[in-house]
Amino acid sequence: MEHVATDLIVIGAGCAGLSLGFNLAEMGEDAPKTIFLEQRSEYHNDRTWCFWGYPNTPFMELVQNRWSKVRVKNSKDRNALIECESSPYQLLIASDFYQHTLHKIEQNNKLELRTGIKLINEPSLIGNEWLVQTNTGNFLTKAIIDTRPLPKDSMRDTTLWQSFVGYEIECEEPLFDPKTAYLMDFCEPNPDFTGFTYVLPFSPTKALIEFTSFGSQPYSMEDLLERLEKTVANYVRGKRFSIIRTESGLIPMGLGTRHPNYTNILPNSYVQVGVTAGSARPATGYTFQRIQAWAQECTKELQRTGLPIGHSADSFLLSKMDNIFLNVLRNNPEMGSSLFMDMFTKVSHPRLIRFLSDHGGILDYLAVVTALPPLPFLKEVFRFSKK
Ligand SMILES: Cc1cc2nc3c(=O)[nH]c(=O)nc-3n(C[C@H](O)[C@H](O)[C@H](O)COP(=O)(O)OP(=O)(O)OC[C@H]3O[C@@H](n4cnc5c(N)ncnc54)[C@H](O)[C@@H]3O)c2cc1C
């Protein structure tokens, strides 16, 4: 069995692992010797990433679609058109990102990606180094970045789950306005979750249509398929279409579970990152840009100290606001659509976009707070202060 010594092991080479790899590749010969251990054998176009684009957003060159108009509406005819020319809503497809980052990593001989890998057991500390045992060999490393998502059973204290399933469809007739995306088209309020359809039109005949729920329960793809089928039928209005691709996901919003704390054993030599370790913005689930910010910071830290860092914590104010908002949604799912509609109709759109995409300042936070009805939030603050 092979034994390899290295500076850094990255477990999992998805969005976080490959984003870090891309940044490390730019260090050239100065990059730490890094091995990426990935369980999948091949990369497929398994997801799309959307975010509000600001200047200097990483991977802008890969953006496939941009929408400078985004619509939000509920079932009671309230609706808002968000004009976002200066920070358009944009989409990057995973297969382009994988190809681009894998190519860059391949060009740096300090970096190596191994696919089809299975860990035989959890990494263990031997002296000052970590031993990682896999089906293809053993690795001794000074540091580990673990991007594996935690199983959902171990995340029972998550405040809210964002569950979604979507079809990318091609229609025989033009049905969509490719200039306007639907960020949230709410379904009838219900006592279990806040539900909405998300529509990204790529052309007059092609769109990604997703059904999403924000609820205290995580829903599987199968649980949501019926809702998706109904909403797709609604959008295609009886016209013929074919399904090109299906995507689904589960994003924890508001983490309650702490990862096992390896940092106590050997400070900063083992960090957990990714969607179950704080990369997702609690109130929105947006993750992609936060991963990019982490990948840049972590690269600098590796350059400076030889050790990695995890995601940085949100400011006290932002995390409290997100926490209260998520708890209001969790305890009042039937109010979800009207709360979002209040936000989208009462807050100026540049402010709201800054708030949603982590670019907000205190005045933006204040504008969001004053747009929302005080009673459910005061109740939640009261409940929170009694804990
Ligand atoms: C369908 C979908 C759409 C999304 N859309 C958006 C969006 O529009 N905007 C946004 O901001 N966020 C979005 N997200 C959320 C988030 O950006 C993604 O989930 C992102 O991929 C998270 O990156 P990650 O590295 O944490 O996880 P992943 O990208 O899932 O990477 C984890 C990697 O670890 C590997 N792995 C797992 N277990 C092991 C193991 N035991 N050994 C070795 N490797 C292992 C996996 O194969 C995978 O490659 C979406 C998520 C999904 C699922």
mmCIF file of N, CA and C and ligand atoms in Angstrom, residues 11-17 37-40 46-50 117 119 147-149 164 198 247-251 273-275 279 285-289 291, ligand 1:
data_model
loop_
_atom_site.group_PDB
_atom_site.id
_atom_site.type_symbol
_atom_site.label_atom_id
_atom_site.label_comp_id
_atom_site.label_asym_id
_atom_site.label_seq_id
_atom_site.Cartn_x
_atom_site.Cartn_y
_atom_site.Cartn_z
ATOM 1 N N ILE A 11 -10.172 16.999 1.896
ATOM 2 C CA ILE A 11 -11.116 15.889 1.699
ATOM 3 C C ILE A 11 -12.361 16.453 1.028
ATOM 4 N N GLY A 12 -12.622 15.983 -0.181
ATOM 5 C CA GLY A 12 -13.764 16.483 -0.965
ATOM 6 C C GLY A 12 -13.317 17.593 -1.895
ATOM 7 N N ALA A 13 -13.503 17.379 -3.183
ATOM 8 C CA ALA A 13 -13.152 18.418 -4.160
ATOM 9 C C ALA A 13 -14.400 18.799 -4.952
ATOM 10 N N GLY A 14 -15.326 19.451 -4.255
ATOM 11 C CA GLY A 14 -16.505 20.043 -4.898
ATOM 12 C C GLY A 14 -16.254 21.534 -4.989
ATOM 13 N N CYS A 15 -17.275 22.327 -4.699
ATOM 14 C CA CYS A 15 -17.126 23.773 -4.862
ATOM 15 C C CYS A 15 -16.020 24.335 -3.962
ATOM 16 N N ALA A 16 -16.042 23.972 -2.668
ATOM 17 C CA ALA A 16 -15.052 24.547 -1.745
ATOM 18 C C ALA A 16 -13.644 24.024 -2.064
ATOM 19 N N GLY A 17 -13.516 22.707 -2.222
ATOM 20 C CA GLY A 17 -12.203 22.123 -2.484
ATOM 21 C C GLY A 17 -11.585 22.665 -3.766
ATOM 22 N N LEU A 37 -8.644 14.643 -2.050
ATOM 23 C CA LEU A 37 -9.210 13.292 -2.073
ATOM 24 C C LEU A 37 -10.710 13.390 -2.319
ATOM 25 N N GLU A 38 -11.137 12.947 -3.473
ATOM 26 C CA GLU A 38 -12.540 13.133 -3.868
ATOM 27 C C GLU A 38 -13.181 11.763 -4.097
ATOM 28 N N GLN A 39 -14.387 11.585 -3.543
ATOM 29 C CA GLN A 39 -15.034 10.265 -3.689
ATOM 30 C C GLN A 39 -15.606 10.032 -5.083
ATOM 31 N N ARG A 40 -16.052 11.103 -5.760
ATOM 32 C CA ARG A 40 -16.664 10.822 -7.076
ATOM 33 C C ARG A 40 -15.564 10.473 -8.086
ATOM 34 N N ASP A 46 -23.936 18.857 -12.280
ATOM 35 C CA ASP A 46 -24.918 18.467 -11.258
ATOM 36 C C ASP A 46 -25.624 19.639 -10.595
ATOM 37 N N ARG A 47 -25.221 20.889 -10.908
ATOM 38 C CA ARG A 47 -25.889 22.038 -10.273
ATOM 39 C C ARG A 47 -25.580 23.323 -11.017
ATOM 40 N N THR A 48 -26.309 24.361 -10.662
ATOM 41 C CA THR A 48 -26.016 25.698 -11.181
ATOM 42 C C THR A 48 -25.812 26.588 -9.961
ATOM 43 N N TRP A 49 -24.958 27.566 -10.093
ATOM 44 C CA TRP A 49 -24.747 28.509 -8.983
ATOM 45 C C TRP A 49 -25.191 29.895 -9.420
ATOM 46 N N CYS A 50 -26.037 30.510 -8.627
ATOM 47 C CA CYS A 50 -26.462 31.877 -8.905
ATOM 48 C C CYS A 50 -26.051 32.793 -7.779
ATOM 49 N N ILE A 117 -11.989 8.068 -4.458
ATOM 50 C CA ILE A 117 -11.332 7.733 -3.176
ATOM 51 C C ILE A 117 -12.361 7.427 -2.093
ATOM 52 N N LEU A 119 -12.437 6.940 2.131
ATOM 53 C CA LEU A 119 -11.690 6.943 3.393
ATOM 54 C C LEU A 119 -12.039 5.662 4.152
ATOM 55 N N THR A 147 -14.107 19.005 3.659
ATOM 56 C CA THR A 147 -15.289 19.654 3.056
ATOM 57 C C THR A 147 -16.472 18.687 2.963
ATOM 58 N N ARG A 148 -16.356 17.516 3.593
ATOM 59 C CA ARG A 148 -17.472 16.557 3.512
ATOM 60 C C ARG A 148 -18.690 17.127 4.230
ATOM 61 N N PRO A 149 -19.869 17.045 3.593
ATOM 62 C CA PRO A 149 -21.051 17.510 4.327
ATOM 63 C C PRO A 149 -21.404 16.537 5.445
ATOM 64 N N PHE A 164 -34.917 21.707 -2.228
ATOM 65 C CA PHE A 164 -35.383 22.093 -3.564
ATOM 66 C C PHE A 164 -35.130 21.005 -4.597
ATOM 67 N N TYR A 198 -38.852 28.928 -8.432
ATOM 68 C CA TYR A 198 -37.702 29.746 -8.835
ATOM 69 C C TYR A 198 -37.535 29.467 -10.326
ATOM 70 N N GLU A 247 -32.048 18.791 -10.982
ATOM 71 C CA GLU A 247 -31.116 19.049 -9.880
ATOM 72 C C GLU A 247 -31.889 19.178 -8.582
ATOM 73 N N SER A 248 -31.250 18.796 -7.488
ATOM 74 C CA SER A 248 -31.931 18.926 -6.200
ATOM 75 C C SER A 248 -30.896 19.195 -5.129
ATOM 76 N N GLY A 249 -31.355 19.698 -4.000
ATOM 77 C CA GLY A 249 -30.408 20.000 -2.927
ATOM 78 C C GLY A 249 -31.100 20.231 -1.607
ATOM 79 N N LEU A 250 -30.279 20.252 -0.585
ATOM 80 C CA LEU A 250 -30.741 20.452 0.787
ATOM 81 C C LEU A 250 -29.695 21.336 1.454
ATOM 82 N N ILE A 251 -30.114 22.528 1.860
ATOM 83 C CA ILE A 251 -29.128 23.451 2.448
ATOM 84 C C ILE A 251 -29.581 23.817 3.865
ATOM 85 N N VAL A 273 -14.982 22.908 6.434
ATOM 86 C CA VAL A 273 -15.612 23.981 5.665
ATOM 87 C C VAL A 273 -16.732 23.391 4.802
ATOM 88 N N GLY A 274 -17.417 24.278 4.089
ATOM 89 C CA GLY A 274 -18.463 23.819 3.172
ATOM 90 C C GLY A 274 -19.837 24.089 3.731
ATOM 91 N N VAL A 275 -20.796 23.520 3.046
ATOM 92 C CA VAL A 275 -22.184 23.924 3.249
ATOM 93 C C VAL A 275 -22.736 23.548 4.634
ATOM 94 N N SER A 279 -20.594 27.738 5.442
ATOM 95 C CA SER A 279 -20.397 28.511 4.211
ATOM 96 C C SER A 279 -21.706 29.119 3.715
ATOM 97 N N GLY A 285 -29.222 30.903 2.337
ATOM 98 C CA GLY A 285 -28.657 29.680 1.767
ATOM 99 C C GLY A 285 -27.644 29.965 0.672
ATOM 100 N N TYR A 286 -27.465 31.242 0.290
ATOM 101 C CA TYR A 286 -26.446 31.543 -0.734
ATOM 102 C C TYR A 286 -25.060 31.192 -0.186
ATOM 103 N N THR A 287 -24.297 30.496 -0.992
ATOM 104 C CA THR A 287 -23.056 29.898 -0.509
ATOM 105 C C THR A 287 -21.867 30.196 -1.404
ATOM 106 N N PHE A 288 -22.119 30.246 -2.729
ATOM 107 C CA PHE A 288 -21.030 30.242 -3.695
ATOM 108 C C PHE A 288 -20.014 31.359 -3.435
ATOM 109 N N GLN A 289 -20.511 32.576 -3.235
ATOM 110 C CA GLN A 289 -19.571 33.686 -3.077
ATOM 111 C C GLN A 289 -18.863 33.636 -1.724
ATOM 112 N N ILE A 291 -17.979 30.927 -0.301
ATOM 113 C CA ILE A 291 -16.902 29.942 -0.488
ATOM 114 C C ILE A 291 -15.708 30.610 -1.182
HETATM 115 C C1 LIG B 1 -28.337 21.685 -6.831
HETATM 116 C C2 LIG B 1 -27.711 22.785 -5.996
HETATM 117 C C3 LIG B 1 -27.825 24.107 -6.411
HETATM 118 C C4 LIG B 1 -27.256 25.132 -5.655
HETATM 119 N N1 LIG B 1 -27.379 26.417 -6.084
HETATM 120 C C5 LIG B 1 -26.767 27.404 -5.406
HETATM 121 C C6 LIG B 1 -26.827 28.739 -5.890
HETATM 122 O O1 LIG B 1 -27.508 29.027 -6.881
HETATM 123 N N2 LIG B 1 -26.153 29.700 -5.216
HETATM 124 C C7 LIG B 1 -25.404 29.416 -4.094
HETATM 125 O O2 LIG B 1 -24.785 30.329 -3.541
HETATM 126 N N3 LIG B 1 -25.376 28.166 -3.603
HETATM 127 C C8 LIG B 1 -26.035 27.158 -4.217
HETATM 128 N N4 LIG B 1 -25.966 25.879 -3.736
HETATM 129 C C9 LIG B 1 -25.321 25.649 -2.429
HETATM 130 C C10 LIG B 1 -23.791 25.501 -2.487
HETATM 131 O O3 LIG B 1 -23.225 26.537 -3.231
HETATM 132 C C11 LIG B 1 -23.373 24.195 -3.089
HETATM 133 O O4 LIG B 1 -23.933 23.137 -2.373
HETATM 134 C C12 LIG B 1 -21.852 24.019 -3.117
HETATM 135 O O5 LIG B 1 -21.566 22.991 -4.007
HETATM 136 C C13 LIG B 1 -21.293 23.722 -1.736
HETATM 137 O O6 LIG B 1 -19.923 23.461 -1.832
HETATM 138 P P1 LIG B 1 -19.213 22.375 -0.925
HETATM 139 O O7 LIG B 1 -17.806 22.274 -1.351
HETATM 140 O O8 LIG B 1 -19.538 22.648 0.496
HETATM 141 O O9 LIG B 1 -19.985 21.028 -1.243
HETATM 142 P P2 LIG B 1 -19.890 20.133 -2.626
HETATM 143 O O10 LIG B 1 -19.745 21.066 -3.756
HETATM 144 O O11 LIG B 1 -21.032 19.252 -2.536
HETATM 145 O O12 LIG B 1 -18.507 19.397 -2.403
HETATM 146 C C14 LIG B 1 -18.311 18.396 -1.423
HETATM 147 C C15 LIG B 1 -17.440 17.344 -2.088
HETATM 148 O O13 LIG B 1 -17.069 16.365 -1.128
HETATM 149 C C16 LIG B 1 -17.123 15.101 -1.757
HETATM 150 N N5 LIG B 1 -17.250 14.103 -0.701
HETATM 151 C C17 LIG B 1 -18.322 13.867 0.097
HETATM 152 N N6 LIG B 1 -18.046 12.861 0.964
HETATM 153 C C18 LIG B 1 -16.770 12.464 0.706
HETATM 154 C C19 LIG B 1 -15.922 11.482 1.261
HETATM 155 N N7 LIG B 1 -16.327 10.684 2.261
HETATM 156 N N8 LIG B 1 -14.667 11.356 0.759
HETATM 157 C C20 LIG B 1 -14.236 12.159 -0.246
HETATM 158 N N9 LIG B 1 -15.012 13.108 -0.827
HETATM 159 C C21 LIG B 1 -16.253 13.265 -0.346
HETATM 160 C C22 LIG B 1 -18.327 15.189 -2.667
HETATM 161 O O14 LIG B 1 -18.296 14.206 -3.680
HETATM 162 C C23 LIG B 1 -18.173 16.602 -3.208
HETATM 163 O O15 LIG B 1 -17.399 16.638 -4.379
HETATM 164 C C24 LIG B 1 -26.542 24.832 -4.440
HETATM 165 C C25 LIG B 1 -26.466 23.500 -4.030
HETATM 166 C C26 LIG B 1 -27.039 22.497 -4.787
HETATM 167 C C27 LIG B 1 -26.951 21.065 -4.290
#
